[in-house]
Short mmCIF file of C-alpha atoms and ligand atoms in Angstrom, two decimals:
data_model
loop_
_atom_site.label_atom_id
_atom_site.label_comp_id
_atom_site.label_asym_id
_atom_site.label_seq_id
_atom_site.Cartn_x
_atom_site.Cartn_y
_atom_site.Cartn_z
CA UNK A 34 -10.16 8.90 30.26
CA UNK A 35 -6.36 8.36 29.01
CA UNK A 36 -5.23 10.06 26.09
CA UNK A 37 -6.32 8.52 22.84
CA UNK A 38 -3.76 6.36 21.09
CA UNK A 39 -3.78 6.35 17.35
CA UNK A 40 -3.83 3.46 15.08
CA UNK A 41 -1.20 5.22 12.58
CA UNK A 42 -0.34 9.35 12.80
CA UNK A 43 1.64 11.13 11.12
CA UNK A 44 5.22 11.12 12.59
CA UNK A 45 7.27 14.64 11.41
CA UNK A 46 10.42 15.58 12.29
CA UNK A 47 10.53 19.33 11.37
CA UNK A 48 13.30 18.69 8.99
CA UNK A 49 10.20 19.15 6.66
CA UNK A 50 9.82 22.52 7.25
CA UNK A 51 13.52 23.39 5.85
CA UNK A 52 12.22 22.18 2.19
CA UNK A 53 8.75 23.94 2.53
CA UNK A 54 9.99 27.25 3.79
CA UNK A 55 12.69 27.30 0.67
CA UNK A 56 9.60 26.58 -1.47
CA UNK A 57 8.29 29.30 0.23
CA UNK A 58 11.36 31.60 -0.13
CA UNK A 59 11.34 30.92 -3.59
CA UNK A 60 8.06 31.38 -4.77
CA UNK A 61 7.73 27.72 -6.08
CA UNK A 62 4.09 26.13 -4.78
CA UNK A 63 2.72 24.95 -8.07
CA UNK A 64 3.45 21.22 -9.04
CA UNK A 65 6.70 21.78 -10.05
CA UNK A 66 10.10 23.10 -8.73
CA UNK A 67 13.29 21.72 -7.00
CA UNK A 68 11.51 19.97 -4.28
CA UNK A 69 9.43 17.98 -6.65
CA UNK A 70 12.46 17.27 -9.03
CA UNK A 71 14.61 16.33 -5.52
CA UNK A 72 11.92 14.46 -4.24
CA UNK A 73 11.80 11.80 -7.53
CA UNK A 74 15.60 12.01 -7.76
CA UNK A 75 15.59 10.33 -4.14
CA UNK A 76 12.93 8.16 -4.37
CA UNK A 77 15.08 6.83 -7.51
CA UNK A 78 18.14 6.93 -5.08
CA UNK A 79 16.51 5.12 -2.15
CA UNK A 80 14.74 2.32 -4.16
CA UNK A 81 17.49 1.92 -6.71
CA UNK A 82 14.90 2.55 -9.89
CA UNK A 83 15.67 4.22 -12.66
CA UNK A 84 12.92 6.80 -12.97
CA UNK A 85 9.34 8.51 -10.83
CA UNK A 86 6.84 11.05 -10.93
CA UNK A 87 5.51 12.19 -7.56
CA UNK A 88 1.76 12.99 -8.04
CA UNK A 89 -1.32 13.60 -6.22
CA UNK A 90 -1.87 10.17 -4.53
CA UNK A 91 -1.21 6.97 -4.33
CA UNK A 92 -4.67 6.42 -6.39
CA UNK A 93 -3.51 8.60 -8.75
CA UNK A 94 -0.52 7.12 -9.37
CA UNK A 95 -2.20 3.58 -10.21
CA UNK A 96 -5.22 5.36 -12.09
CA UNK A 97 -2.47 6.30 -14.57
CA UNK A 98 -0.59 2.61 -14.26
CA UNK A 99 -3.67 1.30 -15.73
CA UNK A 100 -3.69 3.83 -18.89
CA UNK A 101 0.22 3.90 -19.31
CA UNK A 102 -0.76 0.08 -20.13
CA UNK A 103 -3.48 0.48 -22.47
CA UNK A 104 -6.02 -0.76 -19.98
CA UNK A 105 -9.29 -0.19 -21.80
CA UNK A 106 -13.36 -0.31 -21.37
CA UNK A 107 -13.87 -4.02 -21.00
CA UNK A 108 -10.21 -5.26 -20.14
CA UNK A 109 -9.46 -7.69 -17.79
CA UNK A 110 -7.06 -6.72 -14.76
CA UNK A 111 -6.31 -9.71 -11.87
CA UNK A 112 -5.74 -7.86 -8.80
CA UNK A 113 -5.53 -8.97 -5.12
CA UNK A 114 -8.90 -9.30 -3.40
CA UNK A 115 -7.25 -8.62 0.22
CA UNK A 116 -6.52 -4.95 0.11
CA UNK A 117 -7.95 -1.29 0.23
CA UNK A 118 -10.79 -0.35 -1.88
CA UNK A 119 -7.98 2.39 -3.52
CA UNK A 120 -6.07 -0.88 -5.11
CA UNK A 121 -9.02 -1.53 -7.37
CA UNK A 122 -11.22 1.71 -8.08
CA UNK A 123 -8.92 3.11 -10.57
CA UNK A 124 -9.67 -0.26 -12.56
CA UNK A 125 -13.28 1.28 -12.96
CA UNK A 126 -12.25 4.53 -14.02
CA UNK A 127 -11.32 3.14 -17.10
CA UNK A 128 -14.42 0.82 -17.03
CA UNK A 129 -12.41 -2.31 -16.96
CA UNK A 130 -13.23 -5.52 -15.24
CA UNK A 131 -11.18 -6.29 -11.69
CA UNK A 132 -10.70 -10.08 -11.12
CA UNK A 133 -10.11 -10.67 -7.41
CA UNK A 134 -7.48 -13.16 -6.48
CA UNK A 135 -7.46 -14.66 -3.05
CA UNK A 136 -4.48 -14.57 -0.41
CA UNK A 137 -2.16 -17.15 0.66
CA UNK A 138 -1.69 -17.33 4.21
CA UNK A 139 2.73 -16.95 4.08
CA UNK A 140 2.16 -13.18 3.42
CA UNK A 141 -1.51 -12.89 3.45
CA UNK A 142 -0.59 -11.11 -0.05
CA UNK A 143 -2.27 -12.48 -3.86
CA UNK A 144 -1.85 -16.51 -3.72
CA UNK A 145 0.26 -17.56 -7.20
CA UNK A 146 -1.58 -20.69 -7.00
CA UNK A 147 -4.56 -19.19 -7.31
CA UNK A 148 -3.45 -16.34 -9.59
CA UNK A 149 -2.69 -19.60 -11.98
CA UNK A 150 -5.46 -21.09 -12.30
CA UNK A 151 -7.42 -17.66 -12.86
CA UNK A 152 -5.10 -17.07 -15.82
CA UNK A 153 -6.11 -20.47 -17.25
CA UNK A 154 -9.49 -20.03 -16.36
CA UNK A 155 -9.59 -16.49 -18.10
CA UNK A 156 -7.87 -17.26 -21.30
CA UNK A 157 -10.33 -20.81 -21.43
CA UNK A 158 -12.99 -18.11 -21.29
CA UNK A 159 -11.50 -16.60 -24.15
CA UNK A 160 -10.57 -13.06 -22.40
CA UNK A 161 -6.72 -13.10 -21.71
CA UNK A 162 -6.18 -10.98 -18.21
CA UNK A 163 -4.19 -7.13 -19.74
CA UNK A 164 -2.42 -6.51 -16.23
CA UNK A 165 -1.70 -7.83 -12.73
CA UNK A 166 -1.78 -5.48 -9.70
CA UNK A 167 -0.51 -7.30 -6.66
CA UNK A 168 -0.64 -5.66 -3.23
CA UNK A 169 1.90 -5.82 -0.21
CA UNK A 170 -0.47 -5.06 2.36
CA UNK A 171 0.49 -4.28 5.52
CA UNK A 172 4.35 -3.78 4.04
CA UNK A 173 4.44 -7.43 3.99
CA UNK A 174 5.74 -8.38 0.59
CA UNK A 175 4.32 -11.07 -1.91
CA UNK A 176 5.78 -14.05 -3.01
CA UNK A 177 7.63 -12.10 -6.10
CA UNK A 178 9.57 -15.36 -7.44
CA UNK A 179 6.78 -16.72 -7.98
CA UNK A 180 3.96 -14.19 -8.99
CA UNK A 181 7.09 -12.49 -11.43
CA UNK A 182 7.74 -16.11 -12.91
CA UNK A 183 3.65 -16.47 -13.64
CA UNK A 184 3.82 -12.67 -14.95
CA UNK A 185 6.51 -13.54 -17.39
CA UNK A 186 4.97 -16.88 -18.37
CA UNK A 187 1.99 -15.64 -19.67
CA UNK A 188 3.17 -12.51 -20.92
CA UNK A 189 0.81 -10.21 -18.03
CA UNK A 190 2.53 -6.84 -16.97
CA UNK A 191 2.64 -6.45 -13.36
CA UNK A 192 1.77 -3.38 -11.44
CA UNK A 193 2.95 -3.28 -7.77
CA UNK A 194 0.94 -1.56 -5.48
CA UNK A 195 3.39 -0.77 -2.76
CA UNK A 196 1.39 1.68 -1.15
CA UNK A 197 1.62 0.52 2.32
CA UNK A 198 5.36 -0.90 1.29
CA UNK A 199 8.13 1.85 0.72
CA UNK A 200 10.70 0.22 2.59
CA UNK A 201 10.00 -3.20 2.33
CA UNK A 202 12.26 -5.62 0.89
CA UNK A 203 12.05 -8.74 -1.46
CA UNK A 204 15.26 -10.61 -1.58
CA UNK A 205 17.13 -7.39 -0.67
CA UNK A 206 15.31 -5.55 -3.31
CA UNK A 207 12.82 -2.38 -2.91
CA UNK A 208 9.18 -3.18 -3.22
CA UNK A 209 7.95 -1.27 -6.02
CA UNK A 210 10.90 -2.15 -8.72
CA UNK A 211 9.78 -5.78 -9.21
CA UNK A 212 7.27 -4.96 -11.99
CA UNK A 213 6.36 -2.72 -14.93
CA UNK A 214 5.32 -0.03 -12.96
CA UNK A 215 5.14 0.27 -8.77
CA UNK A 216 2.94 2.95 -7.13
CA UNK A 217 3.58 4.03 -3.42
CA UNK A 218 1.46 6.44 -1.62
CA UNK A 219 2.34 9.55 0.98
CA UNK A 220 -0.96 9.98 2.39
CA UNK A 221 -1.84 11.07 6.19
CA UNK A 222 -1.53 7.39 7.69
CA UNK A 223 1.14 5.60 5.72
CA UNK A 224 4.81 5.46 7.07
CA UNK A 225 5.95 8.26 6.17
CA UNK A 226 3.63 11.17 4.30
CA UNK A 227 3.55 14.48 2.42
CA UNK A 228 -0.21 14.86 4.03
CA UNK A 229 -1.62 13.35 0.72
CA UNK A 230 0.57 12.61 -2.26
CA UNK A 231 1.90 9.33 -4.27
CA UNK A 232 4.49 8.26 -6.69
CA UNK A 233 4.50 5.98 -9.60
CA UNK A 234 8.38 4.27 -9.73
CA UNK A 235 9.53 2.35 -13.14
CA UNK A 236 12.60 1.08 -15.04
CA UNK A 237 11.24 2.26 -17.93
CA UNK A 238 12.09 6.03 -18.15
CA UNK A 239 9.21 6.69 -20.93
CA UNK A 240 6.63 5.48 -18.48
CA UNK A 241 7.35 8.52 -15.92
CA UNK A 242 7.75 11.02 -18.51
CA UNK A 243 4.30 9.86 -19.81
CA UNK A 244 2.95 10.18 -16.38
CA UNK A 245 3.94 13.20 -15.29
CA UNK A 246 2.74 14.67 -19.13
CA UNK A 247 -1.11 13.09 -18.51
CA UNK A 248 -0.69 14.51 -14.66
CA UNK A 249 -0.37 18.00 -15.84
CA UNK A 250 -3.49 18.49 -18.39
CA UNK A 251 -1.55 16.54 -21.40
CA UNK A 252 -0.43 19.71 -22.95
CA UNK A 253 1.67 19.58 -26.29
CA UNK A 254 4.29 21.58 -26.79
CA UNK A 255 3.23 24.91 -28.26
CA UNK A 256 3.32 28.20 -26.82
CA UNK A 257 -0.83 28.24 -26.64
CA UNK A 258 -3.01 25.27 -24.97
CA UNK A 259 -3.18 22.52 -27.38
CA UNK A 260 -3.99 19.13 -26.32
CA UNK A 261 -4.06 16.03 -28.26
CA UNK A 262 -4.71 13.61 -25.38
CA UNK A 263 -6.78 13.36 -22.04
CA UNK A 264 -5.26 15.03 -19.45
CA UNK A 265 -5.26 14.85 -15.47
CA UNK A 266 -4.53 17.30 -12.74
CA UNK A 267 -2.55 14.58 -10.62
CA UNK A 268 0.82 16.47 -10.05
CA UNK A 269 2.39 16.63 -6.48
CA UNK A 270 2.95 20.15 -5.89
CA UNK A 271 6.43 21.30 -4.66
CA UNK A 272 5.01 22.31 -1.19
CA UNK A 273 3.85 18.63 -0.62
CA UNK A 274 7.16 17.19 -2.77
CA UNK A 275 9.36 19.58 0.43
CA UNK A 276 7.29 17.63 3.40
CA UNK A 277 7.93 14.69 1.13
CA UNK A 278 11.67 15.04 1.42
CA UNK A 279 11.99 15.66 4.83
CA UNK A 280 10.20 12.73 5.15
CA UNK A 281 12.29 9.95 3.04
CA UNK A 282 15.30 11.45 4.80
CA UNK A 283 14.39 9.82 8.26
CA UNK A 284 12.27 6.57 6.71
CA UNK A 285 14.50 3.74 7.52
CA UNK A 286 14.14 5.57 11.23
CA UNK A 287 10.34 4.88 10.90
CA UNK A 288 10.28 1.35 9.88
CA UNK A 289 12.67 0.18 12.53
CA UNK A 290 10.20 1.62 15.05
CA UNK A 291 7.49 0.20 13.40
CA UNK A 292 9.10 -3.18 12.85
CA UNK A 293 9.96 -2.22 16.61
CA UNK A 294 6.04 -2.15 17.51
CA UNK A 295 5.31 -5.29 15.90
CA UNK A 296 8.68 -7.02 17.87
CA UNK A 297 7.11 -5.49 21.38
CA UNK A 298 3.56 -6.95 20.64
CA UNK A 299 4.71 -10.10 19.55
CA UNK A 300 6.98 -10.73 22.83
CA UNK A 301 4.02 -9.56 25.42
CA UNK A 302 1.34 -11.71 23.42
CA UNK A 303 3.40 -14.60 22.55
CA UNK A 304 1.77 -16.88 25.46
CA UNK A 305 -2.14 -16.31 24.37
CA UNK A 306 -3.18 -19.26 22.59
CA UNK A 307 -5.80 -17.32 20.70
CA UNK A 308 -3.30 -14.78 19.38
CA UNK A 309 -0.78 -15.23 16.51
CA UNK A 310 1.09 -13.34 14.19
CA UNK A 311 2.49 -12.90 10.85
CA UNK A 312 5.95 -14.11 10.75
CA UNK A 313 8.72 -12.63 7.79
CA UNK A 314 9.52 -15.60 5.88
CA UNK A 315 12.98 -16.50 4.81
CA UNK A 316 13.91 -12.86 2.02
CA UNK A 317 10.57 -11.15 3.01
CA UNK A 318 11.39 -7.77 4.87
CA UNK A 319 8.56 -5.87 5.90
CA UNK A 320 7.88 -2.12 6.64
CA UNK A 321 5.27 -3.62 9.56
CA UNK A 322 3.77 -0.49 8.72
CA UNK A 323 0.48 -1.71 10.22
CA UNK A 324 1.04 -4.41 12.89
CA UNK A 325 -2.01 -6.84 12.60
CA UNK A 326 -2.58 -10.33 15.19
CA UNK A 327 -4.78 -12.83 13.95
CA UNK A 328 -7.25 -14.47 16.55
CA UNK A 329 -9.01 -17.72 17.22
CA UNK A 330 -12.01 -16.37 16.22
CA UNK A 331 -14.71 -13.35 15.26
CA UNK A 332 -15.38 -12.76 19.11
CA UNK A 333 -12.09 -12.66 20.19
CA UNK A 334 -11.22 -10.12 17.72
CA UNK A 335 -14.48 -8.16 19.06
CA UNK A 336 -13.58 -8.74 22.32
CA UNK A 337 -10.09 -7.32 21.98
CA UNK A 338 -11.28 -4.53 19.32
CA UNK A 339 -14.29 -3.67 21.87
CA UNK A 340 -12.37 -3.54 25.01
CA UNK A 341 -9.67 -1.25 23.48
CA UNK A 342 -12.18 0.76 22.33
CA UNK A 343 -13.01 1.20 25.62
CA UNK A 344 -9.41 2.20 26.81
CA UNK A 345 -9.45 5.10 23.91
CA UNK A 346 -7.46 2.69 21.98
CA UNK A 347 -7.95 2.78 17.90
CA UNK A 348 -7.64 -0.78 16.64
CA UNK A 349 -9.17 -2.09 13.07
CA UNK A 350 -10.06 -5.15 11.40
CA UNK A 351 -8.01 -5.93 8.86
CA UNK A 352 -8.76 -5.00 4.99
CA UNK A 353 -12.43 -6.32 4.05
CA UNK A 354 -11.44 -8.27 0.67
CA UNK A 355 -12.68 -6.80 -2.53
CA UNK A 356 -15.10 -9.45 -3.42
CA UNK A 357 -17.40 -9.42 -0.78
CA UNK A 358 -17.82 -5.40 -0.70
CA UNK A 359 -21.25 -4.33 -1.96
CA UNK A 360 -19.17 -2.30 -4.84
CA UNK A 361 -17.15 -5.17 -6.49
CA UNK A 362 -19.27 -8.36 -5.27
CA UNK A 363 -20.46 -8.94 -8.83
CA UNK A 364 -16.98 -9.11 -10.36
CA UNK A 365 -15.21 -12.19 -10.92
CA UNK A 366 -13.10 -13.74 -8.21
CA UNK A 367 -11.16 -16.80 -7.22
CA UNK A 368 -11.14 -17.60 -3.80
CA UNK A 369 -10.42 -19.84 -1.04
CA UNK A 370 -11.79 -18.51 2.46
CA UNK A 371 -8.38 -16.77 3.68
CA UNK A 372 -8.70 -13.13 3.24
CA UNK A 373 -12.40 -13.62 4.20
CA UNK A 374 -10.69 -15.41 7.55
CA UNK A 375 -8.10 -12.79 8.34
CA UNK A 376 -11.25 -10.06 7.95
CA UNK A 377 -12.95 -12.06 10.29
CA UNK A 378 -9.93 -12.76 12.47
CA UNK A 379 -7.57 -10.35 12.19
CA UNK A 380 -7.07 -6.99 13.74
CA UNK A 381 -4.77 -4.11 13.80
CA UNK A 382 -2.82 -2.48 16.43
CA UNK A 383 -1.68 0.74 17.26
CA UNK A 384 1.28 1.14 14.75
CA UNK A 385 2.50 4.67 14.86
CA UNK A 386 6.22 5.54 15.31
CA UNK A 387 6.23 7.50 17.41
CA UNK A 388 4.51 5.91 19.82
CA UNK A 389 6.14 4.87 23.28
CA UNK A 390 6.64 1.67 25.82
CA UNK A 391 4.38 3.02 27.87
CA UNK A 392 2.06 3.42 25.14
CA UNK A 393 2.38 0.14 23.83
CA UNK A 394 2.31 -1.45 27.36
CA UNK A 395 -1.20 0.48 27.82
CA UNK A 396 -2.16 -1.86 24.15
CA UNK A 397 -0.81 -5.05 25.28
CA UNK A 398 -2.15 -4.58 29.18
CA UNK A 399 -5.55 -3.87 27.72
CA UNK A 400 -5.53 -7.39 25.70
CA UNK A 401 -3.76 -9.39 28.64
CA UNK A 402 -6.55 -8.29 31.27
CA UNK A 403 -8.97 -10.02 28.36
CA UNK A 404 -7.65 -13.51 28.77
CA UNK A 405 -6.66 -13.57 32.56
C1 PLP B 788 -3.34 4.01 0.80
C2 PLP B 788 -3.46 2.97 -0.22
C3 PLP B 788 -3.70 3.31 -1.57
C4 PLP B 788 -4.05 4.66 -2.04
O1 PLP B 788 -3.16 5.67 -1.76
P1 PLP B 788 -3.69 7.18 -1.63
O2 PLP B 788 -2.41 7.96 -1.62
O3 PLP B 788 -4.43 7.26 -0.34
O4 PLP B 788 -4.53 7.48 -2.80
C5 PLP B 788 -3.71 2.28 -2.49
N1 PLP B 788 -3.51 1.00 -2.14
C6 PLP B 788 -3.30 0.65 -0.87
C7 PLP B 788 -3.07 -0.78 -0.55
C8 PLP B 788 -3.29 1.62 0.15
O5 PLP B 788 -3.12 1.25 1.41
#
């Protein structure tokens, strides 16, 4: 058997190790310190946002979106159906209610259309929705004009959840700095990782400060433990915030291979008829951190995700959408068949890196032999 080929690893450098062995040198491993301080400083530098705190994951980071904006027991929050189960747990931590809103199939990202006519539909129902948490799955941004213009129209704070998205662009501009609050996320498998860890990036400085006071236990200021709030242990620590750096140093080296991948699958596929692929439209720049094809039909995309298999080739279906999993099914949702397509459909590819031609020529031999 040939050696296994990952759907997404972690891609170091090395250059990590020259932040973690000065945390080392220094005695600073709790969740603070100079890495953790660098680390925001050139998040802020590299996304062109005013202010972040670096915390314990990506989850973490949209748990606290959600109580930064008052998000309470009962509260409505609209929030894209096609996406990770991550995007939408934190809504039930604070017992609110997730409405799932259905993709359009430009981006395969929240449909504004659709995102419309749930807002009418909510506020007829007398229950005006208290946030919106749009997704840019697969790095692939969302239609921002559009879902910002609906945002601001109704008066709906936005939360971006860029996790799979930190260096993706909208328009030239950073995903993660279009709304109130964007999260990203550092764990294991995204494009580039500080082996678990997220950040939460705003414009609004007090937001951050806020964040990084409930991710460290909520403590006043006195010189004993005196807490006035609920707290949360949800700091990045500065061993994690050192990997973290060494990582964002080489990241714009990681999406142009992984924008790379996505170019070499696309060329060797282009002649199947029962292939396609998602194609950047005009201002959309995206990470391709996971490069997906969408097929003809459910047994294609078994017969290509089987036969990999059988090469000791990872491959996944895309994202099952939020409201048909067993957890979420009896929430509301507005939908119109195309994330439940694309599940069907749609699988993804070996995306790593660092992974090489002759790699990738194993993926793409593996799915021509299918349809000779
Ligand atoms: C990975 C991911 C998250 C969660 O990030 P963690 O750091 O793993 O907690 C949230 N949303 C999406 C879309 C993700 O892919």
């Amino acid at each position: 058997m040939k050696e296994k080929i990952w759907l997404s690893s972690p891609h170091l450098t090395g250059e990590e190790q020259k932040y973690v062995k000065e945390a080392f040198d220094t005695n600073w491993v709790a969740p603070l310190g100079p890495n953790v301080n660098g680390f925001e400083q050139e998040i802020c530098d590299y996304t062109g946002i005013k202010s972040c705190a670096v915390l314990s994951s990506g989850t973490a980071a949209i748990h606290l979106a959600l109580i930064l904006l008052g998000i309470k027991d009962g509260d409505e929050v609209l929030c894209s159906t096609f996406t990770f189960s991550a995007t939408a747990n934190p809504i039930r931590y604070e017992r609110a209610i997730p409405v799932f809103i259905d993709s359009e199939r430009d981006t395969w990202n929240m449909c504004p259309k659709l995102l419309e006519k749930a807002i009418q539909d909510r506020i007829k129902k007398g229950k005006t929705p208290k946030a919106i948490l749009v997704v840019h799955l697969y790095g692939m941004p969302s239609k921002m004009n559009e879902i910002m213009a609906i945002a601001e129209k109704y008066e709906i704070p936005l939360i971006e959840d860029a996790a799979e998205a930190i260096g993706s662009k909208y328009e030239k501009k950073a995903m993660g700095t279009f709304g109130e609050i964007g999260i990203f996320s550092f764990n294991g498998n995204k494009i580039i990782t500080t082996s678990g860890g997220g950040a939460m990036v705003s414009n609004n400085s007090e937001f951050c400060k806020k964040a990084t006071f409930l991710a460290t236990q909520a403590r006043d200021e006195a010189p004993h433990y005196q807490h006035s709030h609920i707290g949360y242990n949800y700091r990045m620590s500065n061993i994690c915030a050192g990997i973290g750096r060494g990582q964002l140093e080489v990241l714009d080296d990681r999406v142009a291979s992984r924008r790379r991948n996505f170019e070499f699958y696309k060329e060797k596929l282009n002649d199947i008829d029962q292939i396609s692929f998602l194609n950047e439209p005009v201002g959309f720049y995206s990470n391709r951190w996971l490069s997906a094809i969408l097929t003809d039909s459910y047994d294609t995309r078994e017969r290509i995700r089987l036969s990999l298999e059988g090469k000791n080739i990872e491959s996944r279906p895309l994202w099952k959408p939020m409201h048909l999993q067993p957890v979420f099914s009896s929430f509301p949702s507005y939908d119109n068949g195309i994330s439940e397509e694309l599940f069907n459909n749609g699988l993804c590819l070996p995306s790593g890196s660092d992974l090489t031609n002759k790699e990738l020529s194993r993926v793409t031999d593996a799915i021509l032999s299918i349809f000779e």
